[in-house]
Short mmCIF file of C-alpha atoms and ligand atoms in Angstrom, two decimals:
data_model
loop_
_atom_site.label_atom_id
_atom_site.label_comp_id
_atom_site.label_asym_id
_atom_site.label_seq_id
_atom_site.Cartn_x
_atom_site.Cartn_y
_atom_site.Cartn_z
CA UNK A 1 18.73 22.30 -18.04
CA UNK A 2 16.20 22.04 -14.88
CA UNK A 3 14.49 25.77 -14.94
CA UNK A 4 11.03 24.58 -14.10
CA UNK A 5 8.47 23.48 -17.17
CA UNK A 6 5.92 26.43 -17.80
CA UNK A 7 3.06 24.64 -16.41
CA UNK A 8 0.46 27.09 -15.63
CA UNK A 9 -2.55 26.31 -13.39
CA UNK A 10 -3.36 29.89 -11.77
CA UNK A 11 -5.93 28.37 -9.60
CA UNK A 12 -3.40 27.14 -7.63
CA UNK A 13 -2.24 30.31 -6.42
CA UNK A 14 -6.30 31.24 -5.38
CA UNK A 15 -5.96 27.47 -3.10
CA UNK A 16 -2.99 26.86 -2.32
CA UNK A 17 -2.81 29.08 0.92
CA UNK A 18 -5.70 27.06 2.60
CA UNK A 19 -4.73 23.69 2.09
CA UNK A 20 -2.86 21.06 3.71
CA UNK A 21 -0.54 18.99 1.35
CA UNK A 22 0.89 15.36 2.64
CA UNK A 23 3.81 15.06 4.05
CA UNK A 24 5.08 18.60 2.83
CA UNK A 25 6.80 21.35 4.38
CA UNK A 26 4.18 24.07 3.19
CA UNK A 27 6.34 27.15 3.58
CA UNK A 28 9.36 25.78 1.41
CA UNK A 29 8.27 23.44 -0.91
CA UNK A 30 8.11 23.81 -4.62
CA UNK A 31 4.88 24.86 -6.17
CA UNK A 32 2.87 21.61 -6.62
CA UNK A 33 2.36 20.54 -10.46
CA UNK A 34 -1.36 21.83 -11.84
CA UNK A 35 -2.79 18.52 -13.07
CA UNK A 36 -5.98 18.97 -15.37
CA UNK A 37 -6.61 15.23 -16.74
CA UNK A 38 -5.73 12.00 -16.62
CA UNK A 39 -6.13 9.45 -19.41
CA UNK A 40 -4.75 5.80 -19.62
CA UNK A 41 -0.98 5.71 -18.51
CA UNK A 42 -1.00 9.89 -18.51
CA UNK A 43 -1.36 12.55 -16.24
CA UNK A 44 -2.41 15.82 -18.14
CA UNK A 45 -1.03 18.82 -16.77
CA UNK A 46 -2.44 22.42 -17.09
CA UNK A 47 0.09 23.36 -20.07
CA UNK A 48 -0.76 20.15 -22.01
CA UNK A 49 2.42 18.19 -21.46
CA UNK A 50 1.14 14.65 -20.88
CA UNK A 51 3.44 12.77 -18.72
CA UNK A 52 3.95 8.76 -18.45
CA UNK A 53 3.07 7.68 -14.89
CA UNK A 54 5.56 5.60 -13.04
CA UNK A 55 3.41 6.23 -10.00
CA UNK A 56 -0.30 4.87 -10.43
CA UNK A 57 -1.15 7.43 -8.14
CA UNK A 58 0.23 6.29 -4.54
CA UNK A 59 -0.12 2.77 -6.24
CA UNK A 60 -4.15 2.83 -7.09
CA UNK A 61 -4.41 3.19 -10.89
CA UNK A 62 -3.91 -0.41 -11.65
CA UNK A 63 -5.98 -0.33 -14.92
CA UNK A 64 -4.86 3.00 -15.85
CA UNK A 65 -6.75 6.55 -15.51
CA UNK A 66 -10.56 6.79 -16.61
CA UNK A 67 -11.06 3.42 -17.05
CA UNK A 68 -14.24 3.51 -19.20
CA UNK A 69 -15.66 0.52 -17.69
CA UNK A 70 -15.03 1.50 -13.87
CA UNK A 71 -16.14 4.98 -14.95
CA UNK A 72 -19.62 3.80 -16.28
CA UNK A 73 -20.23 1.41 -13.27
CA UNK A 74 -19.58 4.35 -10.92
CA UNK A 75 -21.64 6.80 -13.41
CA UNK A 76 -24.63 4.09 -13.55
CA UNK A 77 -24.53 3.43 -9.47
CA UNK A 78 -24.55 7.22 -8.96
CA UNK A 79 -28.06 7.29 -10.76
CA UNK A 80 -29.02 4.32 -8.86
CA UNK A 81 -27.92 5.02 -4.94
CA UNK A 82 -24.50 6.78 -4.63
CA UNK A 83 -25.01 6.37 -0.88
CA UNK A 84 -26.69 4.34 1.96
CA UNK A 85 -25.86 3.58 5.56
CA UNK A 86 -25.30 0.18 6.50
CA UNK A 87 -26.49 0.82 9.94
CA UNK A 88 -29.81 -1.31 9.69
CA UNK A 89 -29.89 -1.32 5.95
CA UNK A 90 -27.52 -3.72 3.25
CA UNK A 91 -27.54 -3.20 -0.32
CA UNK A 92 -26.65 -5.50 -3.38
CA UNK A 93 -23.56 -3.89 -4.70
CA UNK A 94 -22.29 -4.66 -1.09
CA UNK A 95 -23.49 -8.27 -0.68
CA UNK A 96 -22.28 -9.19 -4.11
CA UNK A 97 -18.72 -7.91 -3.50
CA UNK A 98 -18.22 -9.15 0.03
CA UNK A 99 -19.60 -12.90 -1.83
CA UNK A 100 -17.11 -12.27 -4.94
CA UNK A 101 -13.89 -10.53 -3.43
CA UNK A 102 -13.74 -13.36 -1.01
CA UNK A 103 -13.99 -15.74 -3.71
CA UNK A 104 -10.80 -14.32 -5.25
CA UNK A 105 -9.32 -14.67 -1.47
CA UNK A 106 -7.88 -18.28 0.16
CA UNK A 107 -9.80 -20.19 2.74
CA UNK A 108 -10.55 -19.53 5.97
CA UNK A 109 -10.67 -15.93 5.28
CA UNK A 110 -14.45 -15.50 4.81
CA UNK A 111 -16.00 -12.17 6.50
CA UNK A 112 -15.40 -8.51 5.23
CA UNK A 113 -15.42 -5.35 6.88
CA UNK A 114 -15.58 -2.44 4.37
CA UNK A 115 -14.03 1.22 5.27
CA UNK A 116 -13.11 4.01 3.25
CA UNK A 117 -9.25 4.48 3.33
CA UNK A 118 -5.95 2.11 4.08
CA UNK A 119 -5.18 3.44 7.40
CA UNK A 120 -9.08 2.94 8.44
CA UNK A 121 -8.85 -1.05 7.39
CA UNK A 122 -5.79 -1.04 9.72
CA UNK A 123 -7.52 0.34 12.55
CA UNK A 124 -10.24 -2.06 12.12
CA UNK A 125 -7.91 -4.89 11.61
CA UNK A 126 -6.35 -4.07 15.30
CA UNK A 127 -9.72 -3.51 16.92
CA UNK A 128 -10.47 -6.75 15.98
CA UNK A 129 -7.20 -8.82 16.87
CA UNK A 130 -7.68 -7.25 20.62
CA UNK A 131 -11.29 -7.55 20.94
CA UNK A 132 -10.60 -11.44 19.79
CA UNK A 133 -8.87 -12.13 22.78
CA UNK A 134 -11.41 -10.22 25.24
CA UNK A 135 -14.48 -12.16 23.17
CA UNK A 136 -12.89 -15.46 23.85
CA UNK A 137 -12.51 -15.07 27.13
CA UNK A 138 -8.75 -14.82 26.56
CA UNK A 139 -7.91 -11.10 27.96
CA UNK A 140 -7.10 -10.29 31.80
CA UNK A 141 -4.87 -8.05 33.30
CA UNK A 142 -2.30 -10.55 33.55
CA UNK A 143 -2.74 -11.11 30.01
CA UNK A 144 -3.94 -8.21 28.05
CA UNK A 145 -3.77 -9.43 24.59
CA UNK A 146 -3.37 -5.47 22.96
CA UNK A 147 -0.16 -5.12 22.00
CA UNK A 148 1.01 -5.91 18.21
CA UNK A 149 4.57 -7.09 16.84
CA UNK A 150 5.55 -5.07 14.20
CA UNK A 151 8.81 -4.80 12.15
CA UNK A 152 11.32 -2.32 10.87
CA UNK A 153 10.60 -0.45 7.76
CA UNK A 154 6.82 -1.25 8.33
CA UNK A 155 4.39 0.88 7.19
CA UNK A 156 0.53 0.82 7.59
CA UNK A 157 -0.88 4.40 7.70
CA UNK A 158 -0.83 7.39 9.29
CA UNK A 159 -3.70 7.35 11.54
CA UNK A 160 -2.67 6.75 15.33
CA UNK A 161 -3.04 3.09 15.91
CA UNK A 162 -1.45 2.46 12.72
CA UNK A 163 1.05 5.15 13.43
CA UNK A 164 2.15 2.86 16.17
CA UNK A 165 2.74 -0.46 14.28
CA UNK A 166 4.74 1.05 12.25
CA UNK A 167 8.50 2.16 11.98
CA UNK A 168 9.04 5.84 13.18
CA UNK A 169 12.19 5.85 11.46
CA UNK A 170 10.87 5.73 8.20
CA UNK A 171 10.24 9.62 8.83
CA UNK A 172 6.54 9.68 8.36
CA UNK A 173 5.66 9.62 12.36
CA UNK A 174 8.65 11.08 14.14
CA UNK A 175 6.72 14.07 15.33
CA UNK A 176 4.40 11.89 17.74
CA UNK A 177 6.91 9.30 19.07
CA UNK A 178 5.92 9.25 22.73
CA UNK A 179 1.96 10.35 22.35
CA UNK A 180 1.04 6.72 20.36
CA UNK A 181 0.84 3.60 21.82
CA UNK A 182 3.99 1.98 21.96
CA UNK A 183 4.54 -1.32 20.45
CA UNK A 184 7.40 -4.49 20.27
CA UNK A 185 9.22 -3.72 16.69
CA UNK A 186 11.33 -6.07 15.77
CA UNK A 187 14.22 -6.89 12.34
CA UNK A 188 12.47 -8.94 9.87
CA UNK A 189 13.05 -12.49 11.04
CA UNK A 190 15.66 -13.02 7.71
CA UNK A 191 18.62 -14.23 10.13
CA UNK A 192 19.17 -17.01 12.83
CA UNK A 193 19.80 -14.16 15.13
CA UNK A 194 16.56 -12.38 14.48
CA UNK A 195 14.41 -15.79 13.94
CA UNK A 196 15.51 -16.40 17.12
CA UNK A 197 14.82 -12.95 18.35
CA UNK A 198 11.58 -13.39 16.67
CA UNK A 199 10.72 -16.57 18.35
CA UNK A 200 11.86 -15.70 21.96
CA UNK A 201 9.68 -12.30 21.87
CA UNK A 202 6.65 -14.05 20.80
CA UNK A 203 6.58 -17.00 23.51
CA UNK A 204 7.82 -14.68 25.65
CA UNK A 205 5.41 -11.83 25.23
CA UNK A 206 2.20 -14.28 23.97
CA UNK A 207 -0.01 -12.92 26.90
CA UNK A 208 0.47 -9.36 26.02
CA UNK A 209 -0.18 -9.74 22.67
CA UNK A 210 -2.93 -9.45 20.41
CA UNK A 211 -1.40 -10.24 16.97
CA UNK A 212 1.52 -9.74 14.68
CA UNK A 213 0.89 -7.38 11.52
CA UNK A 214 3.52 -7.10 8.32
CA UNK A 215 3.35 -6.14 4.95
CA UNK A 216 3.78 -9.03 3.25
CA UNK A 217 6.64 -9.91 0.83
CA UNK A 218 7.34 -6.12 0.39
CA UNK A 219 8.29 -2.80 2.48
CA UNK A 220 6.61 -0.41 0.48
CA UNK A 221 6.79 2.92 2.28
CA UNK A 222 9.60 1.67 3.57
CA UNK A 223 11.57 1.75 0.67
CA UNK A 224 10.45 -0.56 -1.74
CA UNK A 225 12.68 -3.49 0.29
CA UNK A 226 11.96 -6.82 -1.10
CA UNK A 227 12.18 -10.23 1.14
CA UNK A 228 11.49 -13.92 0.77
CA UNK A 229 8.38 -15.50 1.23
CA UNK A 230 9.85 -18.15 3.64
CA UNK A 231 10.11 -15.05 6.08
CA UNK A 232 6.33 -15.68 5.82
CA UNK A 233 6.33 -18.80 6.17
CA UNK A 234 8.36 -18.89 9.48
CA UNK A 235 6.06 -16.01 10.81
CA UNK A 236 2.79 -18.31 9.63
CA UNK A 237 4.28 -21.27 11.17
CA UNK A 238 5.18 -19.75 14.74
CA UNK A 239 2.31 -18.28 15.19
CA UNK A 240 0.25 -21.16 14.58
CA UNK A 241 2.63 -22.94 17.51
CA UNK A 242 1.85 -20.15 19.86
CA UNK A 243 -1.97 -19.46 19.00
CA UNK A 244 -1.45 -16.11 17.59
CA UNK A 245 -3.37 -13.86 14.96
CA UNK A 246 -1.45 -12.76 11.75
CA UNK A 247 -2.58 -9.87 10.24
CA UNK A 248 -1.11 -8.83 6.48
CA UNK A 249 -1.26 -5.29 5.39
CA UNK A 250 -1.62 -6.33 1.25
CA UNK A 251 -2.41 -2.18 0.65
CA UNK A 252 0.52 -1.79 -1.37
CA UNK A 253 0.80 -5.61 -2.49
CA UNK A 254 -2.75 -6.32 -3.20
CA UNK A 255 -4.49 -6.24 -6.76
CA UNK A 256 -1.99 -7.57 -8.98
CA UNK A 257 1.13 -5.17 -8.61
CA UNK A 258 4.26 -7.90 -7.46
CA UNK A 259 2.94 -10.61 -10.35
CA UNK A 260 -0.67 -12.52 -7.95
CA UNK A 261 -3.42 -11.03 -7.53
CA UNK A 262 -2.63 -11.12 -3.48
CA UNK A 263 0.54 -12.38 -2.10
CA UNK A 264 -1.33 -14.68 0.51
CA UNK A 265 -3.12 -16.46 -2.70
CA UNK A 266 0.00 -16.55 -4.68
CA UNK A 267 2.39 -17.59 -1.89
CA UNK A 268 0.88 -20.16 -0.01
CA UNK A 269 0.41 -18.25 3.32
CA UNK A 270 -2.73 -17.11 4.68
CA UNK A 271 -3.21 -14.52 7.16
CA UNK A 272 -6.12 -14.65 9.79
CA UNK A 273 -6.71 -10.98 9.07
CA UNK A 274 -6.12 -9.55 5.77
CA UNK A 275 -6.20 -5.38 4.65
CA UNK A 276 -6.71 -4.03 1.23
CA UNK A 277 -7.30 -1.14 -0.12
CA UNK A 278 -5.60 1.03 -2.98
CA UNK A 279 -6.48 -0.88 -5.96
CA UNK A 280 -9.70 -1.97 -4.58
CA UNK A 281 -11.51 0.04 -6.66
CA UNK A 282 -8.64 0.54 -10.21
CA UNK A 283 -8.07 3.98 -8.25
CA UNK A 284 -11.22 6.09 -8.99
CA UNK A 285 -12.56 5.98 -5.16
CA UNK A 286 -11.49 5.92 -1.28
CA UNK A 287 -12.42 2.31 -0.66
CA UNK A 288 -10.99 -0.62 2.09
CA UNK A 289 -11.52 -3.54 3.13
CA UNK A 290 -10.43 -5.83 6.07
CA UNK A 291 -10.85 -9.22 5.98
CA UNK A 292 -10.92 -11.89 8.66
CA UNK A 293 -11.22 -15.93 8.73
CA UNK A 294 -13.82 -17.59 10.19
CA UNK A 295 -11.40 -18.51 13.26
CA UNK A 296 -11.59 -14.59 13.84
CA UNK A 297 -15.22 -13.61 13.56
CA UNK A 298 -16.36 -16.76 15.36
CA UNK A 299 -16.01 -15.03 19.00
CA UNK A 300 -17.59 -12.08 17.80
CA UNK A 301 -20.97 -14.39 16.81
CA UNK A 302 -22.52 -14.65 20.35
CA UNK A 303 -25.61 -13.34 22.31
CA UNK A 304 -23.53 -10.70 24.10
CA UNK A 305 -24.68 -7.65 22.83
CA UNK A 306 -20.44 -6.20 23.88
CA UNK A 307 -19.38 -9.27 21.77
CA UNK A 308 -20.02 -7.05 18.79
CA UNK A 309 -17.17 -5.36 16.64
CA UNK A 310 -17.64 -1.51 18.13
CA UNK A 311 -16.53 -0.18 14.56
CA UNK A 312 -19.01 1.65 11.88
CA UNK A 313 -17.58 3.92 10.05
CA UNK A 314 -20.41 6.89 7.69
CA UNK A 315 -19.58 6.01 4.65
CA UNK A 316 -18.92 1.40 5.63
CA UNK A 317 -19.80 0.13 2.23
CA UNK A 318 -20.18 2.87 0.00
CA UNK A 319 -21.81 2.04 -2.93
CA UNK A 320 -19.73 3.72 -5.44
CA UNK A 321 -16.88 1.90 -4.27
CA UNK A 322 -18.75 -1.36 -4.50
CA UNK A 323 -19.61 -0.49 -7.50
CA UNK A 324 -15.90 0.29 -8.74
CA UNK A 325 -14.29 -2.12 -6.79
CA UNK A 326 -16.91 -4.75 -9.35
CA UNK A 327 -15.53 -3.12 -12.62
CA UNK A 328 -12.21 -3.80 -11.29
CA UNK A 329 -12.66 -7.37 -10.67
CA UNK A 330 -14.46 -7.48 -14.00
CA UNK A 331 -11.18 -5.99 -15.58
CA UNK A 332 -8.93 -8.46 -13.55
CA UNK A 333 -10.62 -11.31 -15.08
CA UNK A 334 -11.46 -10.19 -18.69
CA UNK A 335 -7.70 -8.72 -19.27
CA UNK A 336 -4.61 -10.04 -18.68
CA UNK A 337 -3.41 -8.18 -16.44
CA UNK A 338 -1.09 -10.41 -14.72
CA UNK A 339 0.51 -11.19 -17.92
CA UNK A 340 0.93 -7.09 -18.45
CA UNK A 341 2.58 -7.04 -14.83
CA UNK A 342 4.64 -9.74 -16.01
CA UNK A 343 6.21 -7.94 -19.27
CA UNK A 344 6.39 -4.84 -17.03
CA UNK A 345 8.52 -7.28 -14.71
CA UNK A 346 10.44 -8.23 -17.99
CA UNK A 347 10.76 -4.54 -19.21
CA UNK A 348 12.15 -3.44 -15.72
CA UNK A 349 14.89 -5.87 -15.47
CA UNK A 350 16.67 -5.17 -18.94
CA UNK A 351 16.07 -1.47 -18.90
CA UNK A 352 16.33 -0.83 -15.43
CA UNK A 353 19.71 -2.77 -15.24
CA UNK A 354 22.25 -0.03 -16.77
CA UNK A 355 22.00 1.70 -13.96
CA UNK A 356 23.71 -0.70 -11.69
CA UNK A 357 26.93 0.50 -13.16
CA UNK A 358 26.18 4.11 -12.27
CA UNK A 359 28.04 6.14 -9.53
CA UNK A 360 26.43 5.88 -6.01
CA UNK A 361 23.56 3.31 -7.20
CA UNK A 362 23.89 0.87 -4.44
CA UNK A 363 20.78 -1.64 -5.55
CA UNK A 364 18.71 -2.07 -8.94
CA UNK A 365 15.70 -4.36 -8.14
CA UNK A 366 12.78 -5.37 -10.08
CA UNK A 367 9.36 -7.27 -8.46
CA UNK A 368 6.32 -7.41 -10.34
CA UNK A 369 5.38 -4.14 -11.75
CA UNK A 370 7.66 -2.35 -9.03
CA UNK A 371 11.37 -0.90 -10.36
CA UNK A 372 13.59 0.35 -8.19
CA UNK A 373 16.86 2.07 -8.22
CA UNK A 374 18.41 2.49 -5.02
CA UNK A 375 21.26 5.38 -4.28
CA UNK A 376 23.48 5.96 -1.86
CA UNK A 377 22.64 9.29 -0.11
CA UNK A 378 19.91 10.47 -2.50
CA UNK A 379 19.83 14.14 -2.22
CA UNK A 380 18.41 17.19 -4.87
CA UNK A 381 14.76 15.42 -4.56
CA UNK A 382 13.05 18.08 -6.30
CA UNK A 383 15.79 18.75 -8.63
CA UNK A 384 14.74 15.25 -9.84
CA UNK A 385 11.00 15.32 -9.81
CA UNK A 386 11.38 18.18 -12.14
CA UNK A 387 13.65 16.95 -14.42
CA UNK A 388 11.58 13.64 -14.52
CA UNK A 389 8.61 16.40 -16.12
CA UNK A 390 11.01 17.64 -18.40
CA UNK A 391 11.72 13.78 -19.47
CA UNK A 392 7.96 12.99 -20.20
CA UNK A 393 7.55 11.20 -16.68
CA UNK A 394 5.96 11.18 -13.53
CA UNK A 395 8.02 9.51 -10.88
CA UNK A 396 8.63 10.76 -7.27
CA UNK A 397 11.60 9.40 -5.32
CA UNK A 398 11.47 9.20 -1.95
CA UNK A 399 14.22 8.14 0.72
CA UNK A 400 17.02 6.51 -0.67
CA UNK A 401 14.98 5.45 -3.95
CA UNK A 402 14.21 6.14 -7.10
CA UNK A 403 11.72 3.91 -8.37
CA UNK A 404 8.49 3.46 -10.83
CA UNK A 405 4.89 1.30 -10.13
CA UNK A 406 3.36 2.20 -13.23
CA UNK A 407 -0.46 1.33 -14.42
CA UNK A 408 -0.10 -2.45 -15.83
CA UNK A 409 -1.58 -0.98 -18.93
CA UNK A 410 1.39 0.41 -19.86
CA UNK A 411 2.44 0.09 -23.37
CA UNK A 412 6.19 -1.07 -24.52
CA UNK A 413 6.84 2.43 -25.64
CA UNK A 414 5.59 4.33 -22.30
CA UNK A 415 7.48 1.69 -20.49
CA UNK A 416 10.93 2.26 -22.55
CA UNK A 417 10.19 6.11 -21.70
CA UNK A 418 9.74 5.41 -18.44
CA UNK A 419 12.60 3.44 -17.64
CA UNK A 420 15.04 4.50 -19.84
CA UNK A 421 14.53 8.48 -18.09
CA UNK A 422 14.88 6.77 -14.53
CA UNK A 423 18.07 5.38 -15.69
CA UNK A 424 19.13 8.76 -17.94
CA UNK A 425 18.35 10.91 -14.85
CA UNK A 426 20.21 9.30 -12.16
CA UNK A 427 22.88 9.30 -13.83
CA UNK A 428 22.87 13.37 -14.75
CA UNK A 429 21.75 12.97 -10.89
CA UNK A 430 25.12 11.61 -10.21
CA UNK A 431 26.96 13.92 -11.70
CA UNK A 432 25.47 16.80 -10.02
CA UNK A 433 27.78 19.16 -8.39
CA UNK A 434 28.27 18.52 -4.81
CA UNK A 435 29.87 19.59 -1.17
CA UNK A 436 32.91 17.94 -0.64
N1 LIG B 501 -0.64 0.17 4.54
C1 LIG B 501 0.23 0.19 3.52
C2 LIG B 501 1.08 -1.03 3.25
C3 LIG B 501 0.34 1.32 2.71
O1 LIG B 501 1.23 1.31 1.70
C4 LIG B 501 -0.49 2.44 2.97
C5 LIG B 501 -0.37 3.65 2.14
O2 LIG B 501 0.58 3.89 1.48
C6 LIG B 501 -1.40 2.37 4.04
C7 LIG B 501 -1.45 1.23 4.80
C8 LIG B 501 -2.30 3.54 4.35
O3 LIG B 501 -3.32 3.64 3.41
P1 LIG B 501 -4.11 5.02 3.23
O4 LIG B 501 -3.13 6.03 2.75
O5 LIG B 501 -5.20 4.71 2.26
O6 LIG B 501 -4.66 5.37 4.58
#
């Protein structure tokens, strides 16, 4: 039943021995699938088969593949200026997103930095909570202001100061625990025990600290775990009675995918430093962006030259991504996208829910356009991811999950396909043979 698909691609062999794949044991891993296209809700592979993605590409593709709008914005600023430093220089496609994504945004946030990748916006979002504290005068050696609260199951990149806010037991950083700087990690704040926890760390550490980061409303690396937005609430509302900086990591969250365009406009809780990235630009280029209120940047407007952020990265602004980032924002308000997230939601829940009966499925959960079955002990990962191909479907378990965050675009069909083969396959998963 699972003999590989034929899917050709002999280029692969000619590349494959000088690259580096993510997060992928080189020597044993399956050959990767040859992908030639991608088109709407479809990834094209080399053999033709076009399979329904329940993965929006690491959670970018929000307006599905080759989105001919985003396409000819890109293809028109690539004529235009595909690239200009914004050392000295500022150009409009810059100026007029900074104005318009902030308009999408909740007051105070108000100034954005603009990087090329997630991890990058979380780097710049740190940098700025510590050199807050030094810029107002704030920072001593008695009271540092560097270090960040983080939680369990975070995740917020793999670059090393976002290494460190996040959990090394999610499996991603394990390799450098002890060479990144260590950080206080606490439970979610879901319980009296760890509100209290919570509460007690922050008065008692406020002088060390420089902020508190989360992903907001969702774990996404971290297993897809879902949690209340009072959890939010009670972080917003303790930091405010302790004078601390909030920072959420939207990444995953932002652009539509749990149902609001951002959870901090749809929720009711505002952060005082905000990173996106991902969907920034409908998935067609490395774009980021971190955002800050008016509260933070204010310390960083003086006439001390070393008042100034010490961040710049080559590519800060990139055109392109301006320019795609604008076609997506033009999609999010001529489509209905949030309604499309919402049928996905619908379409989820009854299809999705069969498999709570299944053997070993511990969880079925459904937020936004994010479906998740979780099993107890997932094992045979690549036995799945191939017969997923062999169902139509692209969708890549990872830890104890099985789970889909498909292009809102989606039609019903593609999202019956989807759904019903995530259901179909864990259960032929279950029923694998196994040692006792
Ligand atoms: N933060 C969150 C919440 C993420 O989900 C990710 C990527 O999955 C990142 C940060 C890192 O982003 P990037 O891979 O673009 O560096």
């Amino acid at each position: 039943m699972s003999s590989p698909p034929d899917l050709e691609g002999p280029w692969i062999e000619a590349g494959l021995p000088h690259l580096w794949l993510p997060y992928t044991q080189m020597k044993t891993a399956p050959r990767p699938v040859p992908v030639t296209g991608t088109a709407g809700s479809r990834v094209i592979l080399a053999d033709g088969t076009q399979l329904v993605d329940g993965t929006s590409s690491w959670w970018t593709a929000c307006h599905g593949y080759n989105h001919p709008h985003i396409v000819g914005a890109v293809r028109a600023q690539l004529d235009a200026m595909p690239h200009v430093m914004m050392g000295g220089l500022l150009h409009e496609p810059v100026c007029r997103l900074a104005e318009r994504l902030i308009g999408h945004l909740p007051r105070p946030l108000d100034r954005i930095f603009f990087s090329e990748s997630g991890s990058v916006s979380v780097e710049v979002a740190l940098k700025m909570a510590i050199q807050y504290w030094r810029n107002r005068g704030d920072a001593s050696a008695d009271a540092p202001h560097t270090a960040f609260i983080c939680f369990d199951g975070g995740y917020h990149g793999d670059t090393t100061g976002a290494m460190s806010v996040s959990d090394p037991d999610e499996g991603f950083h394990e390799a450098f625990r002890g060479s990144i700087l260590p950080q206080i990690r606490l439970p979610l704040p879901q319980t009296p025990e760890t509100k209290a926890r919570f509460l007690r760390t922050l008065t008692e550490q406020r002088h060390t600290l420089a902020g508190v980061i989360i992903e907001p409303w969702i774990l996404g690396a971290g297993g897809m775990q879902f949690y209340s937005a009072d959890v939010l609430r009670f972080i917003r509302a303790a930091c405010d009675e302790q004078d601390m900086l909030l920072i959420f990591d939207e990444i995953m969250t932002g652009f539509g995918r749990t149902g609001t365009m951002f959870i901090c406009s749809g929720h009711g809780v505002v952060p005082d430093i905000l990173t996106l990235s991902k969907a920034l630009t409908g998935g067609t280029l490395p774009f980021a962006a971190t955002v800050s209120s008016s509260k933070v940047s204010e310390p960083f407007l003086s006439d001390d030259p070393d008042a100034a952020l010490m961040h710049g990265p080559t590519y800060m602004g990139n055109p392109l991504g301006c320019a795609a980032a604008h076609a997506s924002l033009d999609l999010f308000e001529a489509e209905p996208r949030m309604a499309q997230v919402a049928r996905i939601e619908r379409g989820f829940r009854e299809l999705l829910e069969p498999a709570r009966s299944l053997p070993r499925v511990k969880d079925v959960r459904v937020r936004g356009a994010i479906g998740v079955i979780e099993i107890d002990g997932l094992d045979n990962i690549p036995w799945l991811k191939t017969r997923f191909i062999e169902k139509g479907v692209l969708v890549r378990p990872f830890g104890s999950i099985i789970y889909a965050t498909p292009p809102f675009i989606l039609n019903d069909e593609e999202l019956e396909q989807l759904a019903t083969a995530m259901v179909e396959v864990t259960a032929e998963w279950a029923q694998l043979p196994r040692a006792a």
